[in-house]
PDB file of C-alpha atoms in Angstrom:
ATOM      1  CA  UNK A  75     -24.239 -11.367   3.712  1.00 96.00           C
ATOM      2  CA  UNK A  76     -26.095 -14.618   3.243  1.00 97.00           C
ATOM      3  CA  UNK A  77     -24.747 -17.587   5.168  1.00 98.00           C
ATOM      4  CA  UNK A  78     -23.693 -20.429   2.851  1.00 98.00           C
ATOM      5  CA  UNK A  79     -23.361 -24.031   3.969  1.00 98.00           C
ATOM      6  CA  UNK A  80     -21.908 -27.084   2.211  1.00 98.00           C
ATOM      7  CA  UNK A  81     -23.421 -30.549   2.487  1.00 98.00           C
ATOM      8  CA  UNK A  82     -21.351 -33.645   3.203  1.00 98.00           C
ATOM      9  CA  UNK A  83     -21.988 -34.835  -0.364  1.00 98.00           C
ATOM     10  CA  UNK A  84     -20.388 -31.688  -1.755  1.00 98.00           C
ATOM     11  CA  UNK A  85     -17.481 -31.900   0.675  1.00 98.00           C
ATOM     12  CA  UNK A  86     -16.820 -35.456  -0.474  1.00 98.00           C
ATOM     13  CA  UNK A  87     -17.154 -34.775  -4.197  1.00 98.00           C
ATOM     14  CA  UNK A  88     -15.280 -31.452  -4.266  1.00 98.00           C
ATOM     15  CA  UNK A  89     -12.908 -31.171  -1.294  1.00 97.00           C
ATOM     16  CA  UNK A  90     -10.905 -28.377  -2.964  1.00 97.00           C
ATOM     17  CA  UNK A  91     -13.934 -26.207  -3.755  1.00 98.00           C
ATOM     18  CA  UNK A  92     -13.733 -22.476  -3.163  1.00 98.00           C
ATOM     19  CA  UNK A  93     -16.699 -20.159  -3.631  1.00 98.00           C
ATOM     20  CA  UNK A  94     -16.375 -16.418  -4.054  1.00 98.00           C
ATOM     21  CA  UNK A  95     -19.526 -14.837  -2.626  1.00 98.00           C
ATOM     22  CA  UNK A  96     -20.194 -11.290  -3.819  1.00 98.00           C
ATOM     23  CA  UNK A  97     -23.100  -9.062  -2.831  1.00 98.00           C
ATOM     24  CA  UNK A  98     -23.483  -5.539  -4.163  1.00 98.00           C
ATOM     25  CA  UNK A  99     -25.814  -2.790  -5.310  1.00 98.00           C
ATOM     26  CA  UNK A 100     -25.825  -2.515  -9.099  1.00 98.00           C
ATOM     27  CA  UNK A 101     -27.737  -1.426 -12.185  1.00 98.00           C
ATOM     28  CA  UNK A 102     -28.604  -3.799 -15.026  1.00 98.00           C
ATOM     29  CA  UNK A 103     -29.067  -1.703 -18.130  1.00 97.00           C
ATOM     30  CA  UNK A 104     -28.728  -3.034 -21.692  1.00 97.00           C
ATOM     31  CA  UNK A 105     -25.099  -3.863 -22.402  1.00 98.00           C
ATOM     32  CA  UNK A 106     -23.154  -0.844 -23.630  1.00 96.00           C
ATOM     33  CA  UNK A 107     -20.671  -0.910 -26.503  1.00 98.00           C
ATOM     34  CA  UNK A 108     -17.650  -0.683 -24.198  1.00 98.00           C
ATOM     35  CA  UNK A 109     -18.559  -3.878 -22.331  1.00 98.00           C
ATOM     36  CA  UNK A 110     -19.502  -5.649 -25.545  1.00 98.00           C
ATOM     37  CA  UNK A 111     -16.121  -4.751 -27.054  1.00 98.00           C
ATOM     38  CA  UNK A 112     -14.424  -6.326 -24.019  1.00 98.00           C
ATOM     39  CA  UNK A 113     -16.456  -9.481 -24.512  1.00 98.00           C
ATOM     40  CA  UNK A 114     -15.602  -9.668 -28.206  1.00 97.00           C
ATOM     41  CA  UNK A 115     -11.912  -9.179 -27.414  1.00 97.00           C
ATOM     42  CA  UNK A 116     -12.003 -11.954 -24.784  1.00 97.00           C
ATOM     43  CA  UNK A 117     -13.845 -14.245 -27.207  1.00 97.00           C
ATOM     44  CA  UNK A 118     -11.256 -13.671 -29.923  1.00 96.00           C
ATOM     45  CA  UNK A 119      -8.440 -14.385 -27.473  1.00 96.00           C
ATOM     46  CA  UNK A 120     -10.157 -17.600 -26.355  1.00 97.00           C
ATOM     47  CA  UNK A 121     -10.666 -18.667 -29.965  1.00 95.00           C
ATOM     48  CA  UNK A 122      -7.006 -18.107 -30.790  1.00 95.00           C
ATOM     49  CA  UNK A 123      -5.753 -19.856 -27.658  1.00 95.00           C
ATOM     50  CA  UNK A 124      -7.801 -23.062 -27.535  1.00 96.00           C
ATOM     51  CA  UNK A 125      -8.907 -25.867 -29.796  1.00 96.00           C
ATOM     52  CA  UNK A 126     -12.371 -27.265 -29.111  1.00 96.00           C
ATOM     53  CA  UNK A 127     -10.880 -30.465 -27.681  1.00 96.00           C
ATOM     54  CA  UNK A 128      -8.901 -28.432 -25.124  1.00 97.00           C
ATOM     55  CA  UNK A 129     -11.799 -26.500 -23.565  1.00 97.00           C
ATOM     56  CA  UNK A 130     -12.757 -29.235 -21.099  1.00 97.00           C
ATOM     57  CA  UNK A 131      -9.137 -29.390 -19.961  1.00 96.00           C
ATOM     58  CA  UNK A 132      -9.082 -25.824 -18.619  1.00 97.00           C
ATOM     59  CA  UNK A 133      -8.402 -26.153 -14.903  1.00 97.00           C
ATOM     60  CA  UNK A 134     -11.704 -24.770 -13.631  1.00 97.00           C
ATOM     61  CA  UNK A 135     -13.802 -26.610 -16.200  1.00 98.00           C
ATOM     62  CA  UNK A 136     -11.986 -29.919 -15.784  1.00 98.00           C
ATOM     63  CA  UNK A 137     -12.403 -29.828 -12.002  1.00 98.00           C
ATOM     64  CA  UNK A 138     -16.112 -28.963 -12.295  1.00 98.00           C
ATOM     65  CA  UNK A 139     -16.597 -31.949 -14.609  1.00 98.00           C
ATOM     66  CA  UNK A 140     -14.820 -34.180 -12.099  1.00 98.00           C
ATOM     67  CA  UNK A 141     -17.188 -33.018  -9.353  1.00 98.00           C
ATOM     68  CA  UNK A 142     -20.140 -33.876 -11.602  1.00 98.00           C
ATOM     69  CA  UNK A 143     -18.771 -37.369 -12.130  1.00 98.00           C
ATOM     70  CA  UNK A 144     -18.202 -37.825  -8.399  1.00 98.00           C
ATOM     71  CA  UNK A 145     -21.875 -36.968  -7.833  1.00 98.00           C
ATOM     72  CA  UNK A 146     -23.003 -39.347 -10.600  1.00 96.00           C
ATOM     73  CA  UNK A 147     -23.757 -36.793 -13.333  1.00 97.00           C
ATOM     74  CA  UNK A 148     -22.554 -37.009 -16.944  1.00 97.00           C
ATOM     75  CA  UNK A 149     -20.733 -33.718 -17.714  1.00 97.00           C
ATOM     76  CA  UNK A 150     -20.981 -34.337 -21.463  1.00 96.00           C
ATOM     77  CA  UNK A 151     -24.773 -34.319 -21.263  1.00 96.00           C
ATOM     78  CA  UNK A 152     -25.038 -31.588 -18.627  1.00 97.00           C
ATOM     79  CA  UNK A 153     -22.120 -29.323 -19.408  1.00 97.00           C
ATOM     80  CA  UNK A 154     -20.990 -26.702 -16.899  1.00 98.00           C
ATOM     81  CA  UNK A 155     -22.047 -23.273 -18.150  1.00 97.00           C
ATOM     82  CA  UNK A 156     -18.465 -22.015 -18.571  1.00 98.00           C
ATOM     83  CA  UNK A 157     -17.655 -24.996 -20.782  1.00 98.00           C
ATOM     84  CA  UNK A 158     -20.825 -24.559 -22.853  1.00 97.00           C
ATOM     85  CA  UNK A 159     -20.088 -20.849 -23.315  1.00 97.00           C
ATOM     86  CA  UNK A 160     -16.462 -21.432 -24.362  1.00 98.00           C
ATOM     87  CA  UNK A 161     -17.433 -24.248 -26.734  1.00 97.00           C
ATOM     88  CA  UNK A 162     -19.993 -21.980 -28.367  1.00 97.00           C
ATOM     89  CA  UNK A 163     -17.317 -19.360 -28.969  1.00 97.00           C
ATOM     90  CA  UNK A 164     -14.790 -21.854 -30.343  1.00 96.00           C
ATOM     91  CA  UNK A 165     -17.483 -23.254 -32.656  1.00 96.00           C
ATOM     92  CA  UNK A 166     -17.995 -19.768 -34.064  1.00 93.00           C
ATOM     93  CA  UNK A 167     -21.619 -19.520 -32.903  1.00 92.00           C
ATOM     94  CA  UNK A 168     -21.081 -16.321 -30.943  1.00 85.00           C
ATOM     95  CA  UNK A 169     -23.009 -15.301 -27.839  1.00 90.00           C
ATOM     96  CA  UNK A 170     -26.123 -13.227 -27.289  1.00 91.00           C
ATOM     97  CA  UNK A 171     -25.968  -9.593 -26.204  1.00 95.00           C
ATOM     98  CA  UNK A 172     -28.308  -9.265 -23.233  1.00 96.00           C
ATOM     99  CA  UNK A 173     -27.978  -7.057 -20.145  1.00 98.00           C
ATOM    100  CA  UNK A 174     -24.952  -5.697 -18.326  1.00 98.00           C
ATOM    101  CA  UNK A 175     -24.923  -8.169 -15.432  1.00 98.00           C
ATOM    102  CA  UNK A 176     -25.519 -11.244 -17.571  1.00 98.00           C
ATOM    103  CA  UNK A 177     -22.907 -10.237 -20.119  1.00 98.00           C
ATOM    104  CA  UNK A 178     -20.418  -9.254 -17.404  1.00 98.00           C
ATOM    105  CA  UNK A 179     -20.794 -12.737 -15.893  1.00 98.00           C
ATOM    106  CA  UNK A 180     -20.214 -14.252 -19.335  1.00 98.00           C
ATOM    107  CA  UNK A 181     -17.065 -12.166 -19.727  1.00 98.00           C
ATOM    108  CA  UNK A 182     -15.758 -13.323 -16.359  1.00 98.00           C
ATOM    109  CA  UNK A 183     -16.513 -16.962 -17.235  1.00 98.00           C
ATOM    110  CA  UNK A 184     -14.663 -16.660 -20.548  1.00 97.00           C
ATOM    111  CA  UNK A 185     -11.616 -15.240 -18.781  1.00 97.00           C
ATOM    112  CA  UNK A 186     -11.563 -17.656 -15.832  1.00 97.00           C
ATOM    113  CA  UNK A 187     -13.262 -20.885 -16.906  1.00 97.00           C
ATOM    114  CA  UNK A 188     -15.440 -20.678 -13.790  1.00 98.00           C
ATOM    115  CA  UNK A 189     -19.187 -21.332 -13.811  1.00 97.00           C
ATOM    116  CA  UNK A 190     -20.803 -18.369 -12.093  1.00 98.00           C
ATOM    117  CA  UNK A 191     -24.233 -17.975 -10.572  1.00 98.00           C
ATOM    118  CA  UNK A 192     -25.807 -14.541 -10.840  1.00 98.00           C
ATOM    119  CA  UNK A 193     -28.948 -13.944  -8.779  1.00 98.00           C
ATOM    120  CA  UNK A 194     -31.319 -11.157  -7.839  1.00 98.00           C
ATOM    121  CA  UNK A 195     -30.586 -10.962  -4.112  1.00 98.00           C
ATOM    122  CA  UNK A 196     -34.036  -9.581  -3.366  1.00 98.00           C
ATOM    123  CA  UNK A 197     -35.732 -12.714  -4.740  1.00 98.00           C
ATOM    124  CA  UNK A 198     -33.899 -15.161  -2.493  1.00 98.00           C
ATOM    125  CA  UNK A 199     -35.994 -16.649   0.321  1.00 98.00           C
ATOM    126  CA  UNK A 200     -34.467 -16.771   3.790  1.00 97.00           C
ATOM    127  CA  UNK A 201     -31.088 -15.826   5.185  1.00 96.00           C
ATOM    128  CA  UNK A 202     -28.909 -18.712   4.009  1.00 98.00           C
ATOM    129  CA  UNK A 203     -28.109 -21.032   1.117  1.00 98.00           C
ATOM    130  CA  UNK A 204     -26.951 -24.632   1.133  1.00 98.00           C
ATOM    131  CA  UNK A 205     -24.874 -26.170  -1.635  1.00 98.00           C
ATOM    132  CA  UNK A 206     -25.913 -29.803  -1.953  1.00 98.00           C
ATOM    133  CA  UNK A 207     -26.368 -32.477  -4.612  1.00 98.00           C
ATOM    134  CA  UNK A 208     -29.614 -32.337  -6.562  1.00 98.00           C
ATOM    135  CA  UNK A 209     -32.140 -35.127  -6.130  1.00 97.00           C
ATOM    136  CA  UNK A 210     -34.796 -36.810  -8.242  1.00 95.00           C
ATOM    137  CA  UNK A 211     -37.462 -34.822  -6.383  1.00 95.00           C
ATOM    138  CA  UNK A 212     -36.044 -31.376  -7.174  1.00 96.00           C
ATOM    139  CA  UNK A 213     -38.167 -29.267  -9.518  1.00 96.00           C
ATOM    140  CA  UNK A 214     -35.888 -26.828 -11.313  1.00 98.00           C
ATOM    141  CA  UNK A 215     -36.981 -24.397 -14.046  1.00 98.00           C
ATOM    142  CA  UNK A 216     -33.729 -23.581 -15.820  1.00 98.00           C
ATOM    143  CA  UNK A 217     -33.441 -20.177 -17.474  1.00 97.00           C
ATOM    144  CA  UNK A 218     -34.330 -20.522 -21.147  1.00 93.00           C
ATOM    145  CA  UNK A 219     -34.327 -24.327 -20.945  1.00 93.00           C
ATOM    146  CA  UNK A 220     -37.468 -25.361 -19.109  1.00 96.00           C
ATOM    147  CA  UNK A 221     -37.440 -28.213 -16.609  1.00 97.00           C
ATOM    148  CA  UNK A 222     -33.907 -29.445 -15.923  1.00 97.00           C
ATOM    149  CA  UNK A 223     -33.035 -32.757 -14.287  1.00 97.00           C
ATOM    150  CA  UNK A 224     -30.609 -31.609 -11.592  1.00 98.00           C
ATOM    151  CA  UNK A 225     -30.240 -34.974  -9.853  1.00 97.00           C
ATOM    152  CA  UNK A 226     -26.505 -35.306  -9.184  1.00 97.00           C
ATOM    153  CA  UNK A 227     -25.727 -31.669  -9.969  1.00 98.00           C
ATOM    154  CA  UNK A 228     -24.350 -29.324  -7.308  1.00 98.00           C
ATOM    155  CA  UNK A 229     -27.270 -27.019  -6.461  1.00 98.00           C
ATOM    156  CA  UNK A 230     -27.640 -23.981  -4.231  1.00 98.00           C
ATOM    157  CA  UNK A 231     -30.938 -24.007  -2.344  1.00 98.00           C
ATOM    158  CA  UNK A 232     -32.719 -21.284  -0.422  1.00 98.00           C
ATOM    159  CA  UNK A 233     -35.745 -21.889   1.819  1.00 97.00           C
ATOM    160  CA  UNK A 234     -37.999 -22.391  -1.195  1.00 97.00           C
ATOM    161  CA  UNK A 235     -35.816 -24.617  -3.399  1.00 97.00           C
ATOM    162  CA  UNK A 236     -32.975 -24.683  -5.897  1.00 98.00           C
ATOM    163  CA  UNK A 237     -31.690 -21.414  -7.342  1.00 98.00           C
ATOM    164  CA  UNK A 238     -28.548 -22.360  -9.239  1.00 98.00           C
ATOM    165  CA  UNK A 239     -26.282 -25.095 -10.547  1.00 98.00           C
ATOM    166  CA  UNK A 240     -23.040 -24.819 -12.541  1.00 98.00           C
ATOM    167  CA  UNK A 241     -25.089 -25.849 -15.597  1.00 98.00           C
ATOM    168  CA  UNK A 242     -27.920 -23.328 -15.268  1.00 98.00           C
ATOM    169  CA  UNK A 243     -29.601 -20.936 -12.863  1.00 98.00           C
ATOM    170  CA  UNK A 244     -33.308 -20.973 -11.971  1.00 98.00           C
ATOM    171  CA  UNK A 245     -36.007 -18.696 -13.371  1.00 98.00           C
ATOM    172  CA  UNK A 246     -37.258 -17.678  -9.926  1.00 98.00           C
ATOM    173  CA  UNK A 247     -34.156 -15.733  -8.885  1.00 98.00           C
ATOM    174  CA  UNK A 248     -32.784 -14.716 -12.283  1.00 98.00           C
ATOM    175  CA  UNK A 249     -31.298 -11.327 -13.114  1.00 98.00           C
ATOM    176  CA  UNK A 250     -33.659  -8.894 -14.846  1.00 98.00           C
ATOM    177  CA  UNK A 251     -33.427  -5.236 -15.924  1.00 98.00           C
ATOM    178  CA  UNK A 252     -35.032  -4.404 -12.573  1.00 98.00           C
ATOM    179  CA  UNK A 253     -32.324  -6.110 -10.492  1.00 98.00           C
ATOM    180  CA  UNK A 254     -30.715  -3.696  -8.041  1.00 98.00           C
ATOM    181  CA  UNK A 255     -29.024  -6.074  -5.617  1.00 98.00           C
ATOM    182  CA  UNK A 256     -26.692  -8.740  -6.968  1.00 98.00           C
ATOM    183  CA  UNK A 257     -25.615 -12.025  -5.465  1.00 98.00           C
ATOM    184  CA  UNK A 258     -22.793 -13.587  -7.445  1.00 98.00           C
ATOM    185  CA  UNK A 259     -21.348 -17.009  -6.621  1.00 98.00           C
ATOM    186  CA  UNK A 260     -18.118 -17.916  -8.410  1.00 98.00           C
ATOM    187  CA  UNK A 261     -17.627 -21.673  -8.213  1.00 98.00           C
ATOM    188  CA  UNK A 262     -13.941 -22.559  -8.179  1.00 98.00           C
ATOM    189  CA  UNK A 263     -13.757 -26.342  -8.272  1.00 98.00           C
ATOM    190  CA  UNK A 264     -10.185 -26.076  -9.522  1.00 97.00           C
ATOM    191  CA  UNK A 265      -8.267 -22.811  -9.437  1.00 95.00           C
ATOM    192  CA  UNK A 266      -7.184 -21.188 -12.700  1.00 93.00           C
ATOM    193  CA  UNK A 267      -7.280 -17.444 -12.105  1.00 96.00           C
ATOM    194  CA  UNK A 268      -6.444 -16.996  -8.379  1.00 97.00           C
ATOM    195  CA  UNK A 269      -9.476 -16.131  -6.262  1.00 98.00           C
ATOM    196  CA  UNK A 270      -8.185 -12.727  -5.147  1.00 98.00           C
ATOM    197  CA  UNK A 271      -7.351 -11.761  -8.743  1.00 98.00           C
ATOM    198  CA  UNK A 272     -10.822 -12.888  -9.785  1.00 98.00           C
ATOM    199  CA  UNK A 273     -12.405 -10.621  -7.169  1.00 98.00           C
ATOM    200  CA  UNK A 274     -10.353  -7.651  -8.366  1.00 98.00           C
ATOM    201  CA  UNK A 275     -11.352  -8.393 -11.962  1.00 98.00           C
ATOM    202  CA  UNK A 276     -15.049  -8.622 -11.067  1.00 98.00           C
ATOM    203  CA  UNK A 277     -15.002  -5.419  -9.031  1.00 98.00           C
ATOM    204  CA  UNK A 278     -13.353  -3.552 -11.907  1.00 98.00           C
ATOM    205  CA  UNK A 279     -15.889  -4.751 -14.484  1.00 98.00           C
ATOM    206  CA  UNK A 280     -18.903  -3.987 -12.304  1.00 98.00           C
ATOM    207  CA  UNK A 281     -17.505  -0.589 -11.295  1.00 98.00           C
ATOM    208  CA  UNK A 282     -17.067   0.455 -14.915  1.00 98.00           C
ATOM    209  CA  UNK A 283     -20.307  -0.928 -16.299  1.00 98.00           C
ATOM    210  CA  UNK A 284     -22.899  -1.631 -13.580  1.00 98.00           C
ATOM    211  CA  UNK A 285     -22.858   1.427 -11.242  1.00 98.00           C
ATOM    212  CA  UNK A 286     -21.322  -0.693  -8.478  1.00 98.00           C
ATOM    213  CA  UNK A 287     -21.712   0.288  -4.822  1.00 98.00           C
ATOM    214  CA  UNK A 288     -21.801  -1.469  -1.424  1.00 98.00           C
ATOM    215  CA  UNK A 289     -19.434  -4.158  -2.735  1.00 98.00           C
ATOM    216  CA  UNK A 290     -18.950  -7.024  -0.283  1.00 98.00           C
ATOM    217  CA  UNK A 291     -17.171 -10.324  -0.793  1.00 98.00           C
ATOM    218  CA  UNK A 292     -15.695 -13.317   0.925  1.00 98.00           C
ATOM    219  CA  UNK A 293     -14.011 -16.569  -0.096  1.00 98.00           C
ATOM    220  CA  UNK A 294     -15.587 -19.730   1.271  1.00 98.00           C
ATOM    221  CA  UNK A 295     -14.050 -23.198   1.417  1.00 98.00           C
ATOM    222  CA  UNK A 296     -15.748 -26.521   2.060  1.00 94.00           C
TER     223      UNK A 296
END
């Protein structure tokens, strides 16, 4: 598995951070009806459980926002992806049906409130990642968003540059229909669903929908 290191800035801003690192062999076909039905069920449950004003108070989302503030980033302008996804559902805008891995990650985020990075493992440069604070000099092409100012955002970097933040992942290492090796990073800035339960949940979803094999995981702390 890739080595993952945490910078002093991250340790100071998020001393309770846990990261679930998952690596596995998978398939990434178009999302089947069974997975989509699970997503719709989770979305309906979220909609019935929360008001819009309560979304940013979910434990995982609230703690991620606090880490942003500690690093000098405005979480209302640069929302964590889990918060943006849940707000979209509560607002009745729905979510797009894409591919199995992307939609599985969305399902897990809906259920847990965690912002999750999903990467094509084969596109990552080098043998390690470092989670650090973004800087003014970082060039980051966010998926579907263009250039993103990641100064003050937590960002995973490989040897080439940034690959993912809790707000968005980078085009260079994104999941595609050709992805066969998955790296998933579940960012637990504040624990809602316990980490071990989250791992079990992820393994079940990927086993049923993404032809999972060679499943490896570990829980990292800063």
